[in-house]
């Protein structure tokens, strides 16, 4: 039972490069979301999706794009990486229809932008 | 979503109960209280949640005050492996309910 799988685990980018962080879940969860966590801080919501074809912005969406073409996958795209985007990125999912469902988190992608 | 307030840090002796408080004075009637913890830099792990009644599972107990404006997470017999950052979150009971994380409480269990 894989749960939420994030790839890659580590990534180093140069300023201006683009990349996509992958997130996949095998629990048939409708709701998926991306968070970033800076050192010593809590998690901040970047984008979320309540189902295939539906996405919305969280607290810190600037510099990131998302799409949700399938229930299983929710990739996060950095179009032009900046040093301020150096962080640990977590993907999380939960059942959508039932309100009282907890989030399941992946193990994170550690991104460094130089 | 309602905001929560937690103390930044707490200590607990190994084997004793750890009681972690959380204030959520603006909570709405359809918002659940959730607790998660994050060990080192791993992804947060779900612990427990509740709406009005107290809840207990194999990991912890959750005590919610009658007015629902605060709650306490209880780890009955803390171990060194319970050292982590604990997050209290309130989330509306809808499909689009977002989970907003604060800075949490860093619990240090000492031998």
Coordinates of C-alpha atoms in Angstrom, one line a residue:
Chain A
X1 CA 0.0 0.0 0.0
X2 CA 2.0 3.0 -1.3
X3 CA -0.2 5.8 0.0
X4 CA 1.2 9.2 -1.2
X5 CA 4.4 9.0 -3.3
X6 CA 6.5 12.1 -4.1
X7 CA 9.3 12.2 -6.6
X8 CA 12.1 13.2 -6.6
X9 CA 13.2 13.2 -2.9
X10 CA 16.0 15.7 -3.5
X11 CA 16.5 18.3 -6.3
X12 CA 18.9 21.1 -6.9
X13 CA 18.0 23.8 -9.4
X14 CA 19.7 26.9 -10.7
X15 CA 17.8 30.2 -10.7
X16 CA 15.5 30.4 -13.7
X17 CA 15.2 26.7 -14.3
X18 CA 11.9 24.9 -14.4
X19 CA 10.8 21.6 -13.0
X20 CA 7.9 19.5 -12.0
X21 CA 7.4 17.9 -8.6
X22 CA 5.4 14.7 -8.9
X23 CA 2.8 13.5 -6.5
X24 CA 0.7 10.3 -6.8
X25 CA -1.7 8.6 -4.5
X26 CA -3.4 5.2 -4.8
X27 CA -6.2 5.7 -2.2
X28 CA -8.7 7.2 -4.6
X29 CA -8.7 10.4 -2.7
X30 CA -10.6 13.3 -4.2
X31 CA -8.7 16.0 -2.3
X32 CA -5.0 16.7 -2.9
X33 CA -2.8 19.6 -1.9
X34 CA 0.7 20.9 -1.9
X35 CA 2.5 22.5 1.1
X36 CA 5.9 24.1 1.5
X37 CA 7.9 24.1 4.7
X38 CA 10.7 26.5 5.3
X39 CA 13.3 25.7 8.0
X40 CA 11.9 26.0 11.5
X41 CA 8.4 26.9 10.2
X42 CA 5.1 25.3 9.8
X43 CA 3.5 24.2 6.6
X44 CA 2.0 26.7 4.2
X45 CA -0.6 25.7 1.6
X46 CA 0.4 26.4 -2.0
X47 CA -2.5 24.9 -4.1
X48 CA -5.2 22.3 -3.6
X49 CA -7.6 20.3 -5.7
X50 CA -11.0 18.8 -4.8
X51 CA -11.1 16.6 -7.8
X52 CA -9.9 16.0 -11.3
X53 CA -10.1 19.2 -13.4
X54 CA -10.5 21.4 -10.3
X55 CA -7.7 23.4 -8.6
X56 CA -7.6 26.4 -6.4
X57 CA -5.0 28.6 -4.7
X58 CA -3.8 28.3 -1.1
X59 CA -1.9 30.8 1.0
X60 CA 1.3 31.1 -1.1
X61 CA 0.5 30.3 -4.8
X62 CA 2.8 32.7 -6.5
X63 CA 5.5 31.1 -8.6
X64 CA 3.7 27.7 -8.8
X65 CA 1.3 26.1 -11.2
X66 CA -0.8 22.9 -10.8
X67 CA -3.1 20.8 -12.8
X68 CA -5.2 17.7 -12.0
X69 CA -6.0 15.7 -15.0
X70 CA -6.5 12.4 -13.1
X71 CA -7.6 11.5 -9.6
X72 CA -4.3 9.9 -8.8
X73 CA -1.8 12.6 -9.8
X74 CA -1.3 16.2 -8.8
X75 CA 2.0 17.7 -10.1
X76 CA 3.4 21.0 -9.0
X77 CA 5.3 23.1 -11.5
X78 CA 7.9 25.7 -10.9
X79 CA 8.2 27.7 -14.1
X80 CA 11.2 29.8 -13.2
X81 CA 12.8 28.8 -10.0
X82 CA 14.0 31.4 -7.5
X83 CA 16.2 31.0 -4.4
X84 CA 13.1 32.0 -2.3
X85 CA 11.5 28.7 -3.4
X86 CA 14.2 26.7 -1.6
X87 CA 12.1 24.6 0.8
X88 CA 10.7 21.2 1.6
X89 CA 7.6 20.4 -0.4
X90 CA 4.9 18.1 0.9
X91 CA 2.0 16.6 -1.0
X92 CA -1.1 15.5 1.0
X93 CA -4.4 13.8 0.1
X94 CA -7.7 12.9 1.8
X95 CA -11.1 11.6 1.0
X96 CA -13.1 14.5 -0.3
X97 CA -16.8 13.5 0.1
X98 CA -16.5 12.7 3.8
X99 CA -15.6 15.9 5.7
X100 CA -14.0 14.3 8.7
X101 CA -11.1 12.6 6.9
X102 CA -7.5 13.2 7.8
X103 CA -4.7 14.2 5.5
X104 CA -2.2 11.6 4.3
X105 CA 1.2 13.1 3.6
X106 CA 4.1 12.0 1.4
X107 CA 7.7 12.1 2.5
X108 CA 8.5 15.3 0.9
X109 CA 10.8 16.7 -1.8
X110 CA 13.8 18.8 -0.7
X111 CA 14.4 21.5 -3.2
X112 CA 17.4 23.8 -3.3
X113 CA 17.6 26.7 -5.7
X114 CA 21.0 28.3 -6.2
Chain B
X1 CA -11.0 28.2 8.6
X2 CA -10.5 29.1 12.3
X3 CA -7.1 29.9 13.5
X4 CA -5.4 28.0 16.3
X5 CA -3.0 29.1 19.0
X6 CA -0.4 26.7 20.5
X7 CA 2.5 27.2 22.8
X8 CA 5.8 27.1 20.9
X9 CA 7.5 24.4 23.0
X10 CA 6.9 22.0 25.9
X11 CA 8.9 19.5 27.8
X12 CA 7.7 16.2 29.2
X13 CA 9.4 13.5 31.3
X14 CA 9.6 10.0 29.7
X15 CA 6.7 7.8 30.9
X16 CA 4.6 10.7 32.1
X17 CA 1.5 12.1 30.3
X18 CA 2.1 14.9 27.8
X19 CA -0.8 17.4 27.7
X20 CA -0.6 19.7 24.7
X21 CA -3.1 22.6 24.6
X22 CA -4.7 24.4 21.7
X23 CA -6.9 27.4 21.6
X24 CA -9.4 27.8 18.7
X25 CA -11.8 30.4 20.1
X26 CA -13.3 31.3 16.7
X27 CA -14.2 27.7 15.7
X28 CA -17.5 27.2 13.9
X29 CA -20.0 24.5 14.5
X30 CA -19.1 22.5 11.4
X31 CA -15.3 22.6 12.0
X32 CA -13.4 19.6 13.2
X33 CA -10.3 19.7 15.4
X34 CA -7.4 17.6 14.0
X35 CA -4.0 16.9 15.5
X36 CA -0.9 15.9 13.5
X37 CA 2.7 15.5 14.4
X38 CA 5.9 15.8 12.5
X39 CA 9.0 13.9 13.5
X40 CA 12.3 15.4 12.3
X41 CA 11.6 16.4 8.6
X42 CA 9.2 13.6 7.7
X43 CA 5.7 14.2 6.4
X44 CA 3.2 15.1 9.1
X45 CA 1.4 12.1 10.6
X46 CA -2.3 12.1 11.6
X47 CA -3.0 11.5 15.3
X48 CA -6.6 12.1 16.1
X49 CA -9.6 14.3 15.4
X50 CA -12.9 15.2 16.9
X51 CA -16.0 17.4 16.6
X52 CA -17.6 17.8 20.0
X53 CA -17.0 14.6 22.0
X54 CA -13.7 13.5 23.6
X55 CA -12.0 10.9 21.5
X56 CA -9.4 8.2 22.1
X57 CA -7.4 5.9 19.9
X58 CA -4.3 3.8 20.2
X59 CA -2.0 6.9 20.0
X60 CA -3.7 9.6 22.1
X61 CA -6.8 11.1 23.6
X62 CA -8.4 14.4 22.6
X63 CA -10.3 16.4 25.1
X64 CA -12.5 19.2 23.7
X65 CA -14.1 21.7 26.0
X66 CA -17.8 22.0 26.1
X67 CA -17.8 25.4 24.3
X68 CA -15.3 23.9 21.8
X69 CA -13.0 26.9 22.1
X70 CA -10.0 24.8 23.2
X71 CA -8.8 21.3 23.2
X72 CA -6.0 19.2 24.7
X73 CA -4.1 16.4 23.1
X74 CA -3.0 13.8 25.7
X75 CA -0.2 11.3 25.1
X76 CA -0.7 9.1 28.1
X77 CA 2.8 7.6 28.5
X78 CA 5.3 9.7 26.5
X79 CA 8.4 8.0 25.1
X80 CA 11.5 9.5 23.5
X81 CA 10.0 8.7 20.1
X82 CA 7.1 11.1 20.8
X83 CA 9.6 14.0 20.5
X84 CA 8.1 16.0 17.6
X85 CA 6.3 19.1 16.4
X86 CA 2.5 18.8 17.1
X87 CA 0.0 20.7 15.0
X88 CA -3.5 21.5 16.0
X89 CA -5.8 22.4 13.1
X90 CA -9.5 23.1 12.6
X91 CA -11.1 22.3 9.3
X92 CA -14.6 22.8 8.0
X93 CA -16.5 19.7 7.2
X94 CA -16.8 20.1 3.5
X95 CA -15.1 18.7 0.4
X96 CA -13.1 21.9 -0.1
X97 CA -12.2 22.4 3.6
X98 CA -8.5 23.5 3.7
X99 CA -6.1 22.6 6.5
X100 CA -4.0 25.6 7.6
X101 CA -1.0 24.7 9.7
X102 CA 0.5 27.1 12.2
X103 CA 3.9 26.7 13.7
X104 CA 2.8 24.0 16.2
X105 CA 4.2 22.9 19.5
X106 CA 7.7 21.4 19.8
X107 CA 7.4 18.6 22.4
X108 CA 10.6 17.3 23.8
X109 CA 10.4 14.1 25.8
X110 CA 13.3 13.9 28.2
X111 CA 14.7 10.7 29.9

